[in-house]
Tab-separated table of C-alpha atoms in Angstrom:
chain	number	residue	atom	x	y	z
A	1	UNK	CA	213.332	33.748	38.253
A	2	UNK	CA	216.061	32.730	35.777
A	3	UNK	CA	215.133	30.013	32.824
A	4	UNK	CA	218.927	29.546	32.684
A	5	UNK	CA	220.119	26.284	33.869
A	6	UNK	CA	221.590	26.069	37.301
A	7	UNK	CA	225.395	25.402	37.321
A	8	UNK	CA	225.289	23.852	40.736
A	9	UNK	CA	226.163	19.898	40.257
A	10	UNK	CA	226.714	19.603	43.780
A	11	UNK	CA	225.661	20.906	47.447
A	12	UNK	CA	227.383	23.899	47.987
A	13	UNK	CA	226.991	25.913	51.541
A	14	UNK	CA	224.824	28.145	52.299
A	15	UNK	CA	226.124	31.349	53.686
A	16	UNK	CA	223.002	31.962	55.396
A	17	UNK	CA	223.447	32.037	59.371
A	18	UNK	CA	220.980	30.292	61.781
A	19	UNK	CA	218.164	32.250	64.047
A	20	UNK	CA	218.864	32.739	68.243
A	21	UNK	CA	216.024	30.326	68.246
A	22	UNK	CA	217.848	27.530	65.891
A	23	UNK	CA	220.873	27.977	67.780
A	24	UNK	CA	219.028	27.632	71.317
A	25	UNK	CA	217.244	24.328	69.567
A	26	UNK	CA	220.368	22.535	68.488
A	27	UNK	CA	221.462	20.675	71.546
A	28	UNK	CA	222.749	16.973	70.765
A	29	UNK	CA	219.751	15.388	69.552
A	30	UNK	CA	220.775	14.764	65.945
A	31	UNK	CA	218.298	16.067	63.242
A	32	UNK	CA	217.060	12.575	60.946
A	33	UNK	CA	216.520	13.434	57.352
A	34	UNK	CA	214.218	10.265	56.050
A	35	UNK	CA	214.767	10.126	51.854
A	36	UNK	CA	214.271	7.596	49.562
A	37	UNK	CA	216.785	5.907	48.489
A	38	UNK	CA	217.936	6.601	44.352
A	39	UNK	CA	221.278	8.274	44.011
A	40	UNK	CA	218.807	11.827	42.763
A	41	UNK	CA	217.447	11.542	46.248
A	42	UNK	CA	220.416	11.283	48.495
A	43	UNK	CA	221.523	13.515	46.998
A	44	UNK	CA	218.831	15.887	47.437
A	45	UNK	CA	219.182	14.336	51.261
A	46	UNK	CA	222.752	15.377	51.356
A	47	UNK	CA	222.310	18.528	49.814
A	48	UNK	CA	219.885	19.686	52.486
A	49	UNK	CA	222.571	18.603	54.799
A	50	UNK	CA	225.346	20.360	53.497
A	51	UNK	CA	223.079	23.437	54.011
A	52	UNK	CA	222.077	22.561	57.350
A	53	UNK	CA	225.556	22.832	58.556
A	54	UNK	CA	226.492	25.448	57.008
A	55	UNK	CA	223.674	27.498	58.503
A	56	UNK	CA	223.904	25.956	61.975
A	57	UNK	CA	227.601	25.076	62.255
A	58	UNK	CA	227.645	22.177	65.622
A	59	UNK	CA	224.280	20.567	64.397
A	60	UNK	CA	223.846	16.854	64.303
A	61	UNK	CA	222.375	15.424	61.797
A	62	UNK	CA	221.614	11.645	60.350
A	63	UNK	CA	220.334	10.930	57.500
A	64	UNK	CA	217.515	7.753	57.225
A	65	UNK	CA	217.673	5.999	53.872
A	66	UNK	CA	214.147	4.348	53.516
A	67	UNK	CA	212.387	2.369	50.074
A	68	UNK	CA	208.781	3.625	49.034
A	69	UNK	CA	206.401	1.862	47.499
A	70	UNK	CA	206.660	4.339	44.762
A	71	UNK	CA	210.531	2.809	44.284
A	72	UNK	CA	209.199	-0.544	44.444
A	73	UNK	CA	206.718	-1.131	41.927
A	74	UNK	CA	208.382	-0.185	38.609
A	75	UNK	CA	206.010	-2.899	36.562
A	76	UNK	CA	203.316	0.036	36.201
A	77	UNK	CA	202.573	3.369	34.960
A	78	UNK	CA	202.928	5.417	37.666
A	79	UNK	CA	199.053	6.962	37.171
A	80	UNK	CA	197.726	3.222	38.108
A	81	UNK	CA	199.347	2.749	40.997
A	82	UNK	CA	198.335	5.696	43.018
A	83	UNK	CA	201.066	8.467	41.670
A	84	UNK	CA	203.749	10.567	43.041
A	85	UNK	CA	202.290	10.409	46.395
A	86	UNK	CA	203.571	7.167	47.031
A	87	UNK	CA	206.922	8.667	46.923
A	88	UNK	CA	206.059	10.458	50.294
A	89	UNK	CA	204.100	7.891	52.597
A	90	UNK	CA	206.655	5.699	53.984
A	91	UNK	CA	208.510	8.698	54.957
A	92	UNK	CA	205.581	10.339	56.641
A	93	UNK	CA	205.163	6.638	58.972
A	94	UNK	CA	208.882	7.940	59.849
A	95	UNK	CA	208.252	11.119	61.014
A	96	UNK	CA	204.891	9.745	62.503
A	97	UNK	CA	206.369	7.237	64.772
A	98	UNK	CA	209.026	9.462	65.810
A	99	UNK	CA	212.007	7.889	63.752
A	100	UNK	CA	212.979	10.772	61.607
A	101	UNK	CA	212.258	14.812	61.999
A	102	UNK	CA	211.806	15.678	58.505
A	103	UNK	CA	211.831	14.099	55.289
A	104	UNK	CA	213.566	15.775	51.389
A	105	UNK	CA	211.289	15.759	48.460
A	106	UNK	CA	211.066	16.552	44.561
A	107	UNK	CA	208.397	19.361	45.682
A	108	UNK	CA	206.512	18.285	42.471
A	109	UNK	CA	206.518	14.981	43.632
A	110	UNK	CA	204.756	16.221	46.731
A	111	UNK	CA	200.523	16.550	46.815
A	112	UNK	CA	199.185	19.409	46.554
A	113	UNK	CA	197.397	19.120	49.738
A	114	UNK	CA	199.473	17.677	52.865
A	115	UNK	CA	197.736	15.859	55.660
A	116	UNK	CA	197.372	18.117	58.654
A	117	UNK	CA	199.607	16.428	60.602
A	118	UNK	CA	202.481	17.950	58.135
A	119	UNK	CA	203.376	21.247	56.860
A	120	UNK	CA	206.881	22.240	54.373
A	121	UNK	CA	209.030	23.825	56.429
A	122	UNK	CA	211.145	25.322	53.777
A	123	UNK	CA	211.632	25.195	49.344
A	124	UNK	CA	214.936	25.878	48.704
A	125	UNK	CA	216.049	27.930	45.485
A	126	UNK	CA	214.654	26.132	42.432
A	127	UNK	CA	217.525	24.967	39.871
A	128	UNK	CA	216.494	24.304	36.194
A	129	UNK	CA	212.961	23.433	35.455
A	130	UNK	CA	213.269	22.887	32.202
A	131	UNK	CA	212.863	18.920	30.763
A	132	UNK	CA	215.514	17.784	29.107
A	133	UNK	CA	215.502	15.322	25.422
A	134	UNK	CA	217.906	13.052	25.670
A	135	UNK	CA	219.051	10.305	23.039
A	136	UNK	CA	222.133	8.777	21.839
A	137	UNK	CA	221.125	9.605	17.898
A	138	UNK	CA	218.899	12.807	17.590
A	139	UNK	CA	219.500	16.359	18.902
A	140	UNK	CA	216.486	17.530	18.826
A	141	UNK	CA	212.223	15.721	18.965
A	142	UNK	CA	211.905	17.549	15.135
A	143	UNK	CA	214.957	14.858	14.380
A	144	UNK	CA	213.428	12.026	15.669
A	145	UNK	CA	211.950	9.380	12.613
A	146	UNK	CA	208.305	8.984	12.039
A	147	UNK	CA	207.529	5.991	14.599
A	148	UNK	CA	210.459	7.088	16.786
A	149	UNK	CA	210.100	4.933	20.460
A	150	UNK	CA	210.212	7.776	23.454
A	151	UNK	CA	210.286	7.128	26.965
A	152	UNK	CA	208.681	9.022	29.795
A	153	UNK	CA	206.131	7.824	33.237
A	154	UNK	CA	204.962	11.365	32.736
A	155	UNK	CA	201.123	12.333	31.091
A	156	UNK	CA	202.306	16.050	30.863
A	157	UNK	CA	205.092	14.742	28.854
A	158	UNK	CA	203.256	12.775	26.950
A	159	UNK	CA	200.459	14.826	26.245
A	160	UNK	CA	202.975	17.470	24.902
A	161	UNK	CA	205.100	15.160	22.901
A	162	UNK	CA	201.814	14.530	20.947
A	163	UNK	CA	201.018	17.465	20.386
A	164	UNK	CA	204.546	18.241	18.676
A	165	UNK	CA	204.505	14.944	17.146
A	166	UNK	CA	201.344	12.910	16.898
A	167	UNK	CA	203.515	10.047	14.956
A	168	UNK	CA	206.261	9.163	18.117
A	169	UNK	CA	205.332	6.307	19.466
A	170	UNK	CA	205.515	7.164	23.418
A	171	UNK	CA	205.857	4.526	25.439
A	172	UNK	CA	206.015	4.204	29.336
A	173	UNK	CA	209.181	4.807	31.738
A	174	UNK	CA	209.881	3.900	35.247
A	175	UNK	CA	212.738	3.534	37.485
A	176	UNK	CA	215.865	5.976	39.269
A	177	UNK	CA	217.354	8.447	36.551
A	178	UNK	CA	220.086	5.815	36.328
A	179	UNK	CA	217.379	2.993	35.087
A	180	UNK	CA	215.934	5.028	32.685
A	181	UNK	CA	219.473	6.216	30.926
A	182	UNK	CA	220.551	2.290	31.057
A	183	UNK	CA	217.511	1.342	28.988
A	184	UNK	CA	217.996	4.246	26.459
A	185	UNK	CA	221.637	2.858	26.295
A	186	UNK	CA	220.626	-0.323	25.452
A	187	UNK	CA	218.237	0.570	23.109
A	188	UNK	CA	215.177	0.059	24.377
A	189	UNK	CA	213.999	3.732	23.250
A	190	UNK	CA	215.199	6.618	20.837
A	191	UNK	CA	214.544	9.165	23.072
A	192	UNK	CA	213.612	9.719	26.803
A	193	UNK	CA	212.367	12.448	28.451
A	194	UNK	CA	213.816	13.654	32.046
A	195	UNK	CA	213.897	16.491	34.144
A	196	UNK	CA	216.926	18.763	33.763
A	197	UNK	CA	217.670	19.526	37.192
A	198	UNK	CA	218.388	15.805	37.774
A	199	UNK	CA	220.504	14.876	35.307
A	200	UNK	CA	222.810	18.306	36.471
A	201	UNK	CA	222.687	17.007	40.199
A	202	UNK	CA	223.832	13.490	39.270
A	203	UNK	CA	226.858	15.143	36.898
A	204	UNK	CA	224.904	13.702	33.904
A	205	UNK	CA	223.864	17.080	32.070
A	206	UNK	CA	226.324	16.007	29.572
A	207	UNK	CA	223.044	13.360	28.441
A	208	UNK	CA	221.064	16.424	27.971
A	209	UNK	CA	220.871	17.167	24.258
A	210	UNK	CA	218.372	20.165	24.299
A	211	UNK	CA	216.325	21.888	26.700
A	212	UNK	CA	212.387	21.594	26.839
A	213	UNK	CA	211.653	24.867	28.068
A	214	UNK	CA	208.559	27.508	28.528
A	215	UNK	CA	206.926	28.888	26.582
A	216	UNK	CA	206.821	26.355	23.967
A	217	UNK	CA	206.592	23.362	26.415
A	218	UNK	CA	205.886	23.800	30.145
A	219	UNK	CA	207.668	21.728	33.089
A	220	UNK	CA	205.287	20.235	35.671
A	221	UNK	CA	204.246	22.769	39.281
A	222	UNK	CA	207.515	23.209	41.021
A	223	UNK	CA	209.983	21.089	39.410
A	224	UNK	CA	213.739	21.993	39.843
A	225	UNK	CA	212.975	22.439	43.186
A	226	UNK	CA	213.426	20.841	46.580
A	227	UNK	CA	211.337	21.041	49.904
A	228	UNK	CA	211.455	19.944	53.557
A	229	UNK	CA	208.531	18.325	55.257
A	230	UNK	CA	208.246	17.776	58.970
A	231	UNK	CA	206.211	17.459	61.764
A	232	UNK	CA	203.462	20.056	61.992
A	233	UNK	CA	203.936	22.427	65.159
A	234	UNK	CA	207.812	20.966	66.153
A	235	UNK	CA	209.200	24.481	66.205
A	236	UNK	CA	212.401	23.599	67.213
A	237	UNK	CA	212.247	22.070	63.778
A	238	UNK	CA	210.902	25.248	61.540
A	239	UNK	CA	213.488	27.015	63.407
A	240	UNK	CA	216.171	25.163	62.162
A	241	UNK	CA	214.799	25.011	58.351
A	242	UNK	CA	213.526	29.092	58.013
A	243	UNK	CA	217.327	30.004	57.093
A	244	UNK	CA	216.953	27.261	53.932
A	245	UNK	CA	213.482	29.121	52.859
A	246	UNK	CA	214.309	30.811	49.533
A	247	UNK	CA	211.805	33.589	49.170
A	248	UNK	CA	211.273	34.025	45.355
A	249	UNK	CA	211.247	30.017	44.663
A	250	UNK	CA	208.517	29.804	47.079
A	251	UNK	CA	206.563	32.745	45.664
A	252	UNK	CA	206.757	30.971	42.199
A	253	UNK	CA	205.839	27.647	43.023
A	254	UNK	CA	203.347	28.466	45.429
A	255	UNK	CA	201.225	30.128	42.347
A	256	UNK	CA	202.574	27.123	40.137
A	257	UNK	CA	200.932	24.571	43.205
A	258	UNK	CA	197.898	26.869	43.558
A	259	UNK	CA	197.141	26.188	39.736
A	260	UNK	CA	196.949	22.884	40.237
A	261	UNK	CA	195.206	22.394	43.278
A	262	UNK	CA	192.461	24.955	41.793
A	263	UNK	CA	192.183	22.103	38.686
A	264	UNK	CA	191.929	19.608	41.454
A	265	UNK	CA	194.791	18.218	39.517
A	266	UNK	CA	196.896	14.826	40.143
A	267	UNK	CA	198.912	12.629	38.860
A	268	UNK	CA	196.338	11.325	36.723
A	269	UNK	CA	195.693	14.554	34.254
A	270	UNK	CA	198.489	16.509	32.434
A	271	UNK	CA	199.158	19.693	34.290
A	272	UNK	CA	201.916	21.832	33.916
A	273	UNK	CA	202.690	25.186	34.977
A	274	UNK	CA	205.404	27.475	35.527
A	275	UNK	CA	205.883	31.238	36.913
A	276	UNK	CA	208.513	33.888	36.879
A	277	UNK	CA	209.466	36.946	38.555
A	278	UNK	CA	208.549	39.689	36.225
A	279	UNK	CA	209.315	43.459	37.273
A	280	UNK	CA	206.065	44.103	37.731
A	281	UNK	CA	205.164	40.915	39.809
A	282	UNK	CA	204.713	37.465	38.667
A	283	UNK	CA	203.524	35.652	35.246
A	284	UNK	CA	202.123	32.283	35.582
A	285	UNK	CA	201.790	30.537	32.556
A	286	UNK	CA	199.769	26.887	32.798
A	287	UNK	CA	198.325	24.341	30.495
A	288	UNK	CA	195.749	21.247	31.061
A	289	UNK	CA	196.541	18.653	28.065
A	290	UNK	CA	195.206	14.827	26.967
A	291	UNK	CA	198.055	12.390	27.447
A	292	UNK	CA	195.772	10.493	24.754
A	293	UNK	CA	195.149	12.686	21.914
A	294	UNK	CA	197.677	15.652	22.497
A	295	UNK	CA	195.197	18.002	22.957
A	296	UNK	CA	196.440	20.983	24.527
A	297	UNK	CA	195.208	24.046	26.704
A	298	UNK	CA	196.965	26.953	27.931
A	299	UNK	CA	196.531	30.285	29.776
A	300	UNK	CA	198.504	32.646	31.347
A	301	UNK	CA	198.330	35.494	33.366
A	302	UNK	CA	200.336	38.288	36.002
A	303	UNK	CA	199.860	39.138	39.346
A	304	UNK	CA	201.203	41.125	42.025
A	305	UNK	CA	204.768	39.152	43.913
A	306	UNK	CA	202.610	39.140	47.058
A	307	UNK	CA	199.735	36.970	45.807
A	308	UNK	CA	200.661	34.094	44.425
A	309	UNK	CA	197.651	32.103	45.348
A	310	UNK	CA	195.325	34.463	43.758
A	311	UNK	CA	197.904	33.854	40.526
A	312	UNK	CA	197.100	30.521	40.393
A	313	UNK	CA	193.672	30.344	40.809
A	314	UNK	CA	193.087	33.170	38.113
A	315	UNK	CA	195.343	31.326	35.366
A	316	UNK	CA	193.422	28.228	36.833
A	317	UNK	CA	190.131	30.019	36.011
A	318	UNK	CA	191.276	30.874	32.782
A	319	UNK	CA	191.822	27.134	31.983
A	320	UNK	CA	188.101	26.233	33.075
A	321	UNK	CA	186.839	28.894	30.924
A	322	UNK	CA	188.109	26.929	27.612
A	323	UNK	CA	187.016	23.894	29.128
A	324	UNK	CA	189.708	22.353	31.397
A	325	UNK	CA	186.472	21.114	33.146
A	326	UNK	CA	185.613	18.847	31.092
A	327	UNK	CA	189.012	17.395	30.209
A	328	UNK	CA	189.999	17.157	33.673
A	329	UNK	CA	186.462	15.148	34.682
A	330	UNK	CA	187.282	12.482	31.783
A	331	UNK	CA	190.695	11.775	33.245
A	332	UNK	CA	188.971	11.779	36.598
A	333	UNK	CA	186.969	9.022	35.052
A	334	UNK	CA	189.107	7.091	33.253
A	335	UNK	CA	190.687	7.113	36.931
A	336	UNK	CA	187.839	5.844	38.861
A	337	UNK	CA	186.925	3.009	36.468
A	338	UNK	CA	190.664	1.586	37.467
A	339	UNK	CA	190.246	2.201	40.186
A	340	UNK	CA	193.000	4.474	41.128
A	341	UNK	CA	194.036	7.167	43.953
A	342	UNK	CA	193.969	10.350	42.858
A	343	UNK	CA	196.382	12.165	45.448
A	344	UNK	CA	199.384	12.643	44.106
C-alpha cells in the first residue's frame, strides 16, 4: 500500500464491469444509499454512486440523506456520548425497516464488531491515511508556542500530540470538517488536527500544512478508507457491491480492525494502527496510548498477505505483553464510572 497521498479529489469511475449475477439483479428497483448528511459524507455517498454506475451501467440508484445522533450532539466529547458508533445506528433503522439497501461509512467510524443482522459488503481502495496539521500560523506541531490551543474529538490524537508535546494545550473538537476549519478561522484554536483523506475529498488539501504520517505517528484502523454496509444475506445486494471490493485495502485494514478488536478497543482508548503491503506480505504496525498523560505503546510485526487476522492479533499480543492490559482496563474504567457505551 502507498503512504503517498491520493490525488483523487473527486469520484472518478470505476472501470471495473459488473458480475452475470449483478446484471441479472438490476431490474428497476432503485438501489437506496442511506448517509449522513455533512458535505465529507455525501460525498462519500456520491462517490460510491459514481462507481456503482460505472460498474453496472442501467442501475438505479437513490441516495437517502439521514441526521445521526452522532451529527446532532456536538456539545460533547465524542467518548461520552457513546462514540463513533452513533454515526451508524440511524442508518442501520433504514436498512432495518426496509427504507434503504445499504448505507456509506468512514470504515473507521464503523465498530469493530457489526450486529448480525449486517455484514460490509465491500472497502473500496483506501486514499491517504495520514492526519493532517493544519493552522493558519505554524507549519509544523515543533512550531507551535509553548501553551499553543489544538483542536481534535480524537484520544489517539491526543494521546500522540502529548507525547510530542506535553506543553499544547489540547482541547476538544466536534462538528463536519467544515465546522472545525470555521473555528480554526476564527481563532478559536492554533492548530487542529484532521484526517487527510477528508480535507482532499472536500478540495480543501490546500489547509493541510504537513502530513502526520507512520511511523512516527500512526492514523486510527482503516482510515482513508470507505465501506458499504447492507443487509446480511440480500445477495442481490453483495452482487452488486463485489466489483467495488478492493482486494489489498481490505487485506490491510482487516489486520488494522483485527488489532483492535483483539485490544477490545473503542472509542474510548487510543488505538491506532496501520499496515502495508510489504513484498514479503504485510507489516502491521500498532500502538495503545493515554489520551491523559501521553504515554505511548507500540509494536509491530509481518505476516503472510493471506492472514491478516492472525496479523492483528499477533501485533495485538505484542501490545499486551508491555502492558496494553492494563492501560486499556483504566480507560475501560474511567468509561464505566460515566457511564458510557463502549461500541464504537
Amino acid at each position: 500500500m502507498s503512504q503517498s497521498r491520493s490525488p483523487a479529489l473527486s469520484p472518478q469511475p470505476s472501470a471495473l464491469g459488473g458480475s452475470a449475477a449483478a446484471d441479472s439483479a438490476l431490474g428497476s428497483t432503485p438501489l437506496r444509499i442511506a448517509t449522513r448528511q455533512s458535505a465529507l459524507a455525501l460525498w462519500q455517498a456520491r462517490h460510491v454512486e459514481s462507481r456503482l454506475r460505472s460498474a453496472h451501467p442501467g442501475l438505479a440508484i437513490e441516495l437517502i440523506p439521514l441526521s445521526t445522533r452522532g451529527d446532532l450532539i456536538l456539545d460533547r466529547p465524542l467518548a461520552e456520548i457513546g462514540g463513533k458508533g452513533l454515526f451508524l445506528k440511524e442508518l442501520e433503522v433504514a436498512m432495518l425497516e426496509g427504507r434503504a439497501d445499504i448505507a456509506v461509512h468512514s470504515l473507521k467510524d464503523v465498530p469493530m464488531e457489526l450486529d448480525a443482522e449486517f455484514a460490509l459488503g465491500a472497502v473500496l481502495e483506501r486514499a491517504d491515511a495520514a492526519d493532517a496539521f493544519v493552522s493558519n500560523r505554524f507549519g509544523r506541531i515543533d512550531e507551535l508556542p509553548r501553551q499553543a490551543r489544538v483542536g481534535t474529538s480524537s484520544l489517539r490524537r491526543q494521546a500522540q500530540l502529548r507525547a510530542l508535546r506535553p506543553d499544547l494545550i489540547v482541547l476538544d473538537l466536534r462538528g463536519n470538517v467544515g465546522t472545525r476549519l470555521n473555528k480554526l478561522d476564527a481563532g478559536d484554536y492554533d492548530a487542529i488536527i484532521l484526517a487527510c483523506a477528508g480535507l482532499d475529498r472536500l478540495g480543501e488539501a490546500s489547509r493541510i500544512r504537513s502530513r502526520l504520517e507512520p511511523p512516527k505517528w500512526l492514523p486510527a484502523a482503516a482510515q482513508g478508507a470507505i465501506a458499504i454496509e447492507y443487509r446480511s444475506g440480500d445477495e442481490r445486494v453483495a452482487s452488486l457491491l463485489k466489483p467495488l471490493d478492493d482486494a489489498d485495502t481490505t487485506r490491510c485494514v482487516t489486520a488494522e480492525r483485527a488489532l483492535t478488536r483483539h485490544l477490545q478497543g473503542s472509542c474510548q482508548v487510543p488505538i491506532a494502527a496501520y499496515c502495508i503491503d510489504i513484498e514479503s506480505g504485510l507489516h502491521l504496525a500498532g500502538l495503545v496510548g493515554d489520551a491523559s498523560s501521553g504515554r505511548l505503546l507500540r509494536a509491530e510485526g509481518s505476516g503472510a498477505a493471506d492472514a491478516p487476522d492472525a496479523l492483528g492479533r499477533e501485533v495485538a499480543e505484542l501490545l499486551l505483553a508491555q502492558g496494553a492490559g492494563a492501560m486499556l482496563g483504566v480507560a475501560g474504567s474511567r468509561a464505566e464510572d460515566q457511564g458510557l457505551r463502549t461500541k464504537g
